[in-house]
Coordinates of C-alpha atoms and ligand atoms in Angstrom, one line a residue:
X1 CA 3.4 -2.1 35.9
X2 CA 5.5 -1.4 32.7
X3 CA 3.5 0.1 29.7
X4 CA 3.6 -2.4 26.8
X5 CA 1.3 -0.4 24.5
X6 CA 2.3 1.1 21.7
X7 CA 1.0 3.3 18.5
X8 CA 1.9 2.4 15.3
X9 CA 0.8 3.7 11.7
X10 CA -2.2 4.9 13.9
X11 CA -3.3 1.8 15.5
X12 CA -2.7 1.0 19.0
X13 CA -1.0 -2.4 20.0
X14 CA -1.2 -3.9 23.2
X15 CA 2.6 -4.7 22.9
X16 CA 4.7 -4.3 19.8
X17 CA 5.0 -7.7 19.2
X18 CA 3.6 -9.7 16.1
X19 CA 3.6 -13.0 14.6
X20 CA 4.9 -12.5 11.1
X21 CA 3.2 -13.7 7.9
X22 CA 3.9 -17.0 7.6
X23 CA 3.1 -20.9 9.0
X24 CA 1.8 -20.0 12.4
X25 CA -0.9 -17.3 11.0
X26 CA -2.0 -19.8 8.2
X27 CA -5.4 -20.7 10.1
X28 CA -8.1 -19.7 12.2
X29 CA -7.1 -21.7 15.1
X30 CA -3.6 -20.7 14.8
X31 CA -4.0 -17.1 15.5
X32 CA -7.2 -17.7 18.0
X33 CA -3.9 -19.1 20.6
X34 CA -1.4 -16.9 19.5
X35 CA -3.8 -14.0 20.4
X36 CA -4.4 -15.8 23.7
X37 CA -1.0 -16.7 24.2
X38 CA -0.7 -12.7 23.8
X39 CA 1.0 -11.1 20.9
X40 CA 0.1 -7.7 20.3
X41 CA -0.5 -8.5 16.6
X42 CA -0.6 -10.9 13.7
X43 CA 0.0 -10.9 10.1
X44 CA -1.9 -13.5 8.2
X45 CA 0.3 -15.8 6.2
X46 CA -0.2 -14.3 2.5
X47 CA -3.6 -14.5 1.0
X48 CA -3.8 -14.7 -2.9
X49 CA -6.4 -15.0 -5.1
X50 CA -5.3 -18.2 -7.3
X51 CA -4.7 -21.6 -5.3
X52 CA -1.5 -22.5 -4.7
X53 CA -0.4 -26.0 -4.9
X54 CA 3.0 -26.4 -2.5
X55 CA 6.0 -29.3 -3.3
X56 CA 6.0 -32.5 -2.3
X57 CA 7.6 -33.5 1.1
X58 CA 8.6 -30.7 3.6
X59 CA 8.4 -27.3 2.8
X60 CA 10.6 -26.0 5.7
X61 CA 13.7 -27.4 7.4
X62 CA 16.1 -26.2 10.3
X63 CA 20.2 -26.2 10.0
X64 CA 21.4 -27.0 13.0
X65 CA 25.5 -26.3 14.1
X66 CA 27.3 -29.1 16.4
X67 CA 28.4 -27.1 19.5
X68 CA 32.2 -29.2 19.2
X69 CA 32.2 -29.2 15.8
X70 CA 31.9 -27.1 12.3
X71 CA 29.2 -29.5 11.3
X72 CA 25.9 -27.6 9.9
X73 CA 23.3 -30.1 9.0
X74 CA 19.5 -30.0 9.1
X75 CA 19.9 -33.5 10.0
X76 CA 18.2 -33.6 13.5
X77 CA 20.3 -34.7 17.0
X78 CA 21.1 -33.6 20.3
X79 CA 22.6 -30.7 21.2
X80 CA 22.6 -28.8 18.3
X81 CA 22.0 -25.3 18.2
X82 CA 19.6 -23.0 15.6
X83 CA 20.9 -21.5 12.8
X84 CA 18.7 -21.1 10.5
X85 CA 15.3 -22.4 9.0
X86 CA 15.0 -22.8 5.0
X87 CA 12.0 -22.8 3.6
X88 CA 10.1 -22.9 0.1
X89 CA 6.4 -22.6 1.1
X90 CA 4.4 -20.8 -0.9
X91 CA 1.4 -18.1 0.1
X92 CA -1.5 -19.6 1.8
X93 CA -3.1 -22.7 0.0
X94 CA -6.5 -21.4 1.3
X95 CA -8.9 -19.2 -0.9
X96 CA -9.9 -15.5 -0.3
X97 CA -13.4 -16.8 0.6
X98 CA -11.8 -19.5 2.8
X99 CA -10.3 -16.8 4.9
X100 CA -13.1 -13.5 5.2
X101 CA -15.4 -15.3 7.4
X102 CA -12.6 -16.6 9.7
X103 CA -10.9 -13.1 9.5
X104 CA -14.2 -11.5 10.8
X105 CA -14.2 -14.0 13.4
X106 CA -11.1 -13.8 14.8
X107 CA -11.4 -9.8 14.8
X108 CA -14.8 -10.0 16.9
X109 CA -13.4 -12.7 19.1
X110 CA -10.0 -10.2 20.0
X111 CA -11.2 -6.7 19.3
X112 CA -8.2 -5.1 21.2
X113 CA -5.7 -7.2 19.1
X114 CA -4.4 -5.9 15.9
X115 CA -4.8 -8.4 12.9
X116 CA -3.1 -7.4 9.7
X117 CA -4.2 -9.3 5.9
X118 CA -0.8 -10.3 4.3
X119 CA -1.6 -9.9 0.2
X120 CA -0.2 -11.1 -3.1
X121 CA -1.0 -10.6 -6.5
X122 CA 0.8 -10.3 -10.1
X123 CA 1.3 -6.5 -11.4
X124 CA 1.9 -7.2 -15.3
X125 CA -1.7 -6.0 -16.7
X126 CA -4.3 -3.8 -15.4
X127 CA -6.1 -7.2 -14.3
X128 CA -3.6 -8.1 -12.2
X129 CA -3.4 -5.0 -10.2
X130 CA -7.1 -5.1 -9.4
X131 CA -6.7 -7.7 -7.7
X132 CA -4.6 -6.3 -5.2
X133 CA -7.8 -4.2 -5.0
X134 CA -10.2 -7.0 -4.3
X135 CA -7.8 -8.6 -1.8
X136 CA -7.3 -5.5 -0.3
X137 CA -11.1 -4.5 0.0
X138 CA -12.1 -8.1 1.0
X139 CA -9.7 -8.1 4.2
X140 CA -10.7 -4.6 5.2
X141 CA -14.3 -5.1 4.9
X142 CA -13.7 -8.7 7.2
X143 CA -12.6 -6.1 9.9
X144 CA -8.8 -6.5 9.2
X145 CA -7.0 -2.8 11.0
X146 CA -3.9 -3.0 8.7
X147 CA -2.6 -4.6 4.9
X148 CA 0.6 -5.9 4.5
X149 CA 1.7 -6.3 1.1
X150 CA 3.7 -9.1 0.2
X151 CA 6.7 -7.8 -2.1
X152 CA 9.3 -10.2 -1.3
X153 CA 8.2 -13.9 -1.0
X154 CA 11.7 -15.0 -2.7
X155 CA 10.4 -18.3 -4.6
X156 CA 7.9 -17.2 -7.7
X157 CA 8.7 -17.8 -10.7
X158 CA 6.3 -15.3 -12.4
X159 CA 8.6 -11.9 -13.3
X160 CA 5.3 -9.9 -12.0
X161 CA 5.1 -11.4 -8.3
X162 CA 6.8 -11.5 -5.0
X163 CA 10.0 -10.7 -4.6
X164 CA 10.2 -9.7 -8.1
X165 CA 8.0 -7.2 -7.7
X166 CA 10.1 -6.1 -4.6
X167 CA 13.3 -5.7 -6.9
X168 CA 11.4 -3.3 -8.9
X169 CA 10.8 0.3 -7.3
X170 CA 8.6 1.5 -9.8
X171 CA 6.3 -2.0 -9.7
X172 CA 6.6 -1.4 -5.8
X173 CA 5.2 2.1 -5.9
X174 CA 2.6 1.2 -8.4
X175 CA 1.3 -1.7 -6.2
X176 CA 1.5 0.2 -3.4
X177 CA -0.7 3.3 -5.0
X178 CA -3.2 0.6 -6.4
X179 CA -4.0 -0.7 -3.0
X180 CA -3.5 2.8 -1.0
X181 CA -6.6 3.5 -3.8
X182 CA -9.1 1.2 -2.0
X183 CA -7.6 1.2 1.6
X184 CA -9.3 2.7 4.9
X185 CA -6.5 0.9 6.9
X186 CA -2.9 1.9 7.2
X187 CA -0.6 -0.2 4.6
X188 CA 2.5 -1.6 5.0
X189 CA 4.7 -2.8 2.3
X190 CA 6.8 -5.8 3.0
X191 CA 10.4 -5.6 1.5
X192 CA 13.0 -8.1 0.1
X193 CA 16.3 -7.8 1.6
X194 CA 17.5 -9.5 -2.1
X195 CA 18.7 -6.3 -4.0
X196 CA 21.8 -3.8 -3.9
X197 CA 20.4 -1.0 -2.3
X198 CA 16.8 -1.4 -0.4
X199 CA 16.4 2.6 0.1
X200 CA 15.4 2.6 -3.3
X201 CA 12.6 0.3 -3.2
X202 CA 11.6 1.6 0.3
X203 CA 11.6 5.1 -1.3
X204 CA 9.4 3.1 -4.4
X205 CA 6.9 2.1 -1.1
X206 CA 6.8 5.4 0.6
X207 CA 6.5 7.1 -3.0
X208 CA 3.3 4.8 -3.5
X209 CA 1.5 5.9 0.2
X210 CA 3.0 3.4 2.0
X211 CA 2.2 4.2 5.9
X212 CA 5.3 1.3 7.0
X213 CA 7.9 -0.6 5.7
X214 CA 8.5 -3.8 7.3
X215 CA 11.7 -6.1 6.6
X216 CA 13.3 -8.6 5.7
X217 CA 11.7 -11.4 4.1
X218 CA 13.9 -14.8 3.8
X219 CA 17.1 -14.0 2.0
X220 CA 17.6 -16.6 -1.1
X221 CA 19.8 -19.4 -0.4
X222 CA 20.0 -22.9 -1.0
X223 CA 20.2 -25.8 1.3
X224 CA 23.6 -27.8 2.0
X225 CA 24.5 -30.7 0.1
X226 CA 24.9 -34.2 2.5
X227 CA 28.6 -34.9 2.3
X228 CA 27.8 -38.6 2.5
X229 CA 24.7 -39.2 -0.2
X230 CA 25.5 -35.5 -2.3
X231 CA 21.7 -35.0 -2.3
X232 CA 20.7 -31.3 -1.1
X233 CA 19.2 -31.8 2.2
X234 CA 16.4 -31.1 1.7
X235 CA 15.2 -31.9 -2.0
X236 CA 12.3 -33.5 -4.4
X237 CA 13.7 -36.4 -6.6
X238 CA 16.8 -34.7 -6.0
X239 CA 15.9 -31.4 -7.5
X240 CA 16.2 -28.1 -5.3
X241 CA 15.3 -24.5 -6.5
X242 CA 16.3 -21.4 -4.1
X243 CA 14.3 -21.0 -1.2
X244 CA 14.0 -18.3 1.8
X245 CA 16.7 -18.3 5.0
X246 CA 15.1 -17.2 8.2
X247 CA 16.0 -17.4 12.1
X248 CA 19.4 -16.4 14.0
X249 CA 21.7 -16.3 10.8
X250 CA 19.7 -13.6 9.3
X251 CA 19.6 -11.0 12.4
X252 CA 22.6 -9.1 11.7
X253 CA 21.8 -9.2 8.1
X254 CA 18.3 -7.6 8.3
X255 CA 19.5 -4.9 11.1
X256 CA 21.7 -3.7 8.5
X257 CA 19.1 -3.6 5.7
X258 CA 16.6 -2.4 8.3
X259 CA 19.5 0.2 9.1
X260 CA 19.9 1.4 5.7
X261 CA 16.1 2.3 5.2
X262 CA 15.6 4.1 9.2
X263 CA 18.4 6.3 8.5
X264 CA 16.8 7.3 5.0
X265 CA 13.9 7.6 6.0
X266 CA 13.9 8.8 9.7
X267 CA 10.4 10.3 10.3
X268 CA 8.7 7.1 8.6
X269 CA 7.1 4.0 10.9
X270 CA 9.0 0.3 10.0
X271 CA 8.2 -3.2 11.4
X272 CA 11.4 -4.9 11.9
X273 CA 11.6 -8.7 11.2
X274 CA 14.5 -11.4 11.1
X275 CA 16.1 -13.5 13.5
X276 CA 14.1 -12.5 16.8
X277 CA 13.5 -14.9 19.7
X278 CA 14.4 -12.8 22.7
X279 CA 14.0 -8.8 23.5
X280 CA 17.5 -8.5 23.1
X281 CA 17.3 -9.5 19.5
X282 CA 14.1 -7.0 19.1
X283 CA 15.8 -4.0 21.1
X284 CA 18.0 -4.0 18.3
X285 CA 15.4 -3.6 15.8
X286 CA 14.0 -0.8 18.3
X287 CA 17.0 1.1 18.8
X288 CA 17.6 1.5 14.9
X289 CA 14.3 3.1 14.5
X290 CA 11.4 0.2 14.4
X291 CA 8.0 0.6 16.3
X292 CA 7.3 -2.8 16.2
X293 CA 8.8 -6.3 15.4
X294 CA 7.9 -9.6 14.2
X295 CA 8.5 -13.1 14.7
X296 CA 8.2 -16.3 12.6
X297 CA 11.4 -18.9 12.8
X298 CA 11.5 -19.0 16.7
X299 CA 7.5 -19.0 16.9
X300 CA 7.7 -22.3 14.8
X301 CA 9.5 -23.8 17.1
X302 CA 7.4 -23.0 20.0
X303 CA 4.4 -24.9 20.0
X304 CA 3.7 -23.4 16.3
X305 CA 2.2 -20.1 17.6
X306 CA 5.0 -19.1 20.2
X307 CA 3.3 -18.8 23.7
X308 CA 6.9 -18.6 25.5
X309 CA 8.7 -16.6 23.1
X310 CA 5.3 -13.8 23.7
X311 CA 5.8 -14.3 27.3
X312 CA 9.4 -13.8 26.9
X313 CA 9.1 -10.6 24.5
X314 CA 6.5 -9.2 27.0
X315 CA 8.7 -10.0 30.2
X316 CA 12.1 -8.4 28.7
X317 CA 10.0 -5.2 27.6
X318 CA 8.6 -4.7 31.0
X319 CA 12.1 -5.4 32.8
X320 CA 14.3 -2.7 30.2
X321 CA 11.1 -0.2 31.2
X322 CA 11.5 -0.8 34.8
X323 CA 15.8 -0.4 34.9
X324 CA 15.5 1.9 32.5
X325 CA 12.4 4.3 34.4
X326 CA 15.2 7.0 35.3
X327 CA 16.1 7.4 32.0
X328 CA 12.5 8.0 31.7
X329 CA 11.5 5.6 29.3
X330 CA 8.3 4.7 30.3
X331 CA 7.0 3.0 26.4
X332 CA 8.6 1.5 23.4
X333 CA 8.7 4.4 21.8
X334 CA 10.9 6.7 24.4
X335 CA 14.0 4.5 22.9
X336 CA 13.2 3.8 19.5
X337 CA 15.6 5.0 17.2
X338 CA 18.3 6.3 19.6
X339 CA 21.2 4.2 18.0
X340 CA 20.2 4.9 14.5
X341 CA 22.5 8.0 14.0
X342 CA 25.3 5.4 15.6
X343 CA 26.1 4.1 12.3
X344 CA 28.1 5.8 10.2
X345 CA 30.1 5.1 7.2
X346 CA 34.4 4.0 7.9
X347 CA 35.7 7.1 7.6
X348 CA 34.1 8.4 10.0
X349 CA 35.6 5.6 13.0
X350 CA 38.2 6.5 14.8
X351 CA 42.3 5.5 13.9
X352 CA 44.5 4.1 16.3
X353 CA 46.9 6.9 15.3
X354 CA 46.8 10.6 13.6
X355 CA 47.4 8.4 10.4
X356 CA 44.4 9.4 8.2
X357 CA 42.0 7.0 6.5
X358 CA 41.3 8.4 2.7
X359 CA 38.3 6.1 2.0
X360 CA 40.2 3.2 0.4
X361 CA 42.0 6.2 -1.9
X362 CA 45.9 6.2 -2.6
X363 CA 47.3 7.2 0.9
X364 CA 46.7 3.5 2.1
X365 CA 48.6 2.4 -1.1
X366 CA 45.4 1.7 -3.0
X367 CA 44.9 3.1 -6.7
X368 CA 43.3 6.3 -7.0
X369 CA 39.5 5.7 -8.8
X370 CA 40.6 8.0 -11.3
X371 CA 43.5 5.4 -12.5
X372 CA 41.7 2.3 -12.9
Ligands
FMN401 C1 7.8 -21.5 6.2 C2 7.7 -20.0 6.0 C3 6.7 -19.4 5.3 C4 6.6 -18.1 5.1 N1 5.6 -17.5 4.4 C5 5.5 -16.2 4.3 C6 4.4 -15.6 3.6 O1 3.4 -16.3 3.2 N2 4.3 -14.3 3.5 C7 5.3 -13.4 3.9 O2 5.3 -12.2 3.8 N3 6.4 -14.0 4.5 C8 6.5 -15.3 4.7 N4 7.6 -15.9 5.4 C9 8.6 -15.0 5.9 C10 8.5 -14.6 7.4 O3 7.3 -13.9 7.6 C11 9.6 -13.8 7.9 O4 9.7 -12.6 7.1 C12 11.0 -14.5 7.8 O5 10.9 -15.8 8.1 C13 12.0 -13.8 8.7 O6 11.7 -13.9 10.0 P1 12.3 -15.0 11.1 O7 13.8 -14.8 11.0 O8 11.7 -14.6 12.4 O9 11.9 -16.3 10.6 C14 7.7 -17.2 5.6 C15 8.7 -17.8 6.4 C16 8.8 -19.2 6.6 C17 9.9 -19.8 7.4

């Protein structure tokens, strides 16, 4: 029998594999079957202290793409394969009271199962930040083993939440050293992928006490427009603001963000999210340096809490152990991180032919920086 188990910022996982924060962690019964369906963790979709009051009509879509066709559309119809899911939820419509008796519950029903609080608060005033603190306390006290702290849901419109915080590395190390304050439980800070260089806020997170890093969050985007009726797909009285993109399309988008940070960063623990359905998908994730991964887009789409994507995640991990057992690899963590060092920056790929490559620089014909 393979070894599933794994240790991560100190906690030990049955298997590596979480639900992310999101729709199917947003209620009791929820992550009662995903735990009994069998993933190794969950993060609670976001808990806030205000209520949040969500748009009208859907608040997530798919796009699908034809298989004999360029059509994208998240119109639905046979044959179509996943690209993407687009969403503009925001964090959990339930209170803070709503969810610590159910938190507690859930932790005594699956003891051996990790359960991590996703939280979200402003940071403009001192106020603000101590709520971070009550969240924080509150979820730890209910029994939760980890905090996740949400600096990157991509649709607020307050300058001092979400992803905006997430932009900002100073407001992400302050957050971060508010809650570390208060905490008895490993945190993780939860990235956007939405800004130029994301070493910089994961040093802002690391700078702040952060025991992991996980990423990415949605990337902004906006739905497609119908062709036919030149209404956004998915709309309210024909009014659309930016909203999150999850599922296959993002997977090579968050490896190379989640690339970025592992090879800054190569002694610190990060959670890998984006685009996962299979083990292939998280090996990649695992290979660059993650010790564990999360799901949310294909999980949706599998009876809400993913029971065959778990069983799927669990089976590939325990076939890679067993071909790989001469290699002796015999957990997750024998392997993780053996490709990170593989990528490297242009110059350093090989030429066809002794022909040099000078960075972009005047020997291929380009202006030298110093002219422009
Ligand atoms: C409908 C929906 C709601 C989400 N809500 C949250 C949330 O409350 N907190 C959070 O940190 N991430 C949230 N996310 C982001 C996911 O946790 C995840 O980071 C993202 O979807 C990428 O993973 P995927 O490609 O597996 O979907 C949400 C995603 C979706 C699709």
């Amino acid at each position: 029998m393979a070894d599933l188990t794994t240790t991560f910022t100190g906690l030990r996982f049955l298997n590596p594999f979480l639900l992310s924060s999101a729709p199917p962690t947003e209620s009791e019964s929820n992550i009662m079957r995903a735990f009994e369906a069998g993933w190794g963790g969950v993060v609670t979709k976001t808990i806030g202290l205000h209520p949040v009051v969500n748009v009208a009509g859907p608040k997530t879509k798919f796009l699908r793409a034809d298989p004999d066709s360029h059509r994208l559309s998240m119109k639905k119809r046979p044959a179509a394969a996943l690209h993407s899911s687009w969403n503009w939820e925001l964090i959990s419509d339930k209170t803070l009271d709503w969810w610590v008796p159910r938190l507690s519950r859930i932790k005594d029903a699956f003891p051996q199962q990790i359960l991590v609080a996703s939280i979200m608060a402003g940071s403009g005033n001192d106020t603000e930040l101590k709520h971070w603190q009550t969240l924080a306390t509150a979820c730890q006290d209910a029994g939760c083993d980890a905090l996740e702290l949400n600096l990157s849901c991509p649709h607020m419109d307050r300058e001092d939440m979400g992803s905006n915080i997430g932009k900002d590395r100073e407001l992400v190390s302050i957050v971060t050293k508010v809650v570390k304050e208060v905490a008895r439980v490993p945190v993780w800070a939860k990235l956007t992928p939405s800004t130029t260089d994301i070493v910089v806020e994961g040093r802002g997170a690391l700078l702040g006490g952060a025991d992991a890093i996980s990423s990415s969050n949605t990337f902004t985007s906006l739905p497609l427009v119908d062709p036919e009726t030149l209404e956004f797909e998915i709309n309210v009285d024909g009014l659309v603001s930016t909203g999150g993109l999850g599922g296959p399309a993002i997977l090579p988008l968050s490896l190379a963000k989640m690339s970025q940070l592992t090879q800054a960063f190569p002694d610190e623990s990060f959670s890998g999210i984006g685009g996962i359905s299979t083990f292939d998908h998280a090996l990649n994730y695992f290979l660059l340096g993650c010790g564990t991964v999360q799901v949310c887009t294909a999980a949706m789409l599998d009876h809400a809490v993913g029971p065959n994507v778990i069983r799927e995640l669990k089976a590939g991990l325990a076939r890679f152990l067993e071909a790989h057992g001469d290699d002796g690899w015999r957990c997750v963590s024998d392997f993780v991180g053996l490709r990170r060092n593989r990528v490297v920056a242009q110059s350093r790929i090989r030429r066809p032919d002794e022909k040099e490559y000078h960075g972009g620089r005047e020997a291929e014909g380009y202006a030298d920086g110093d002219d422009l």
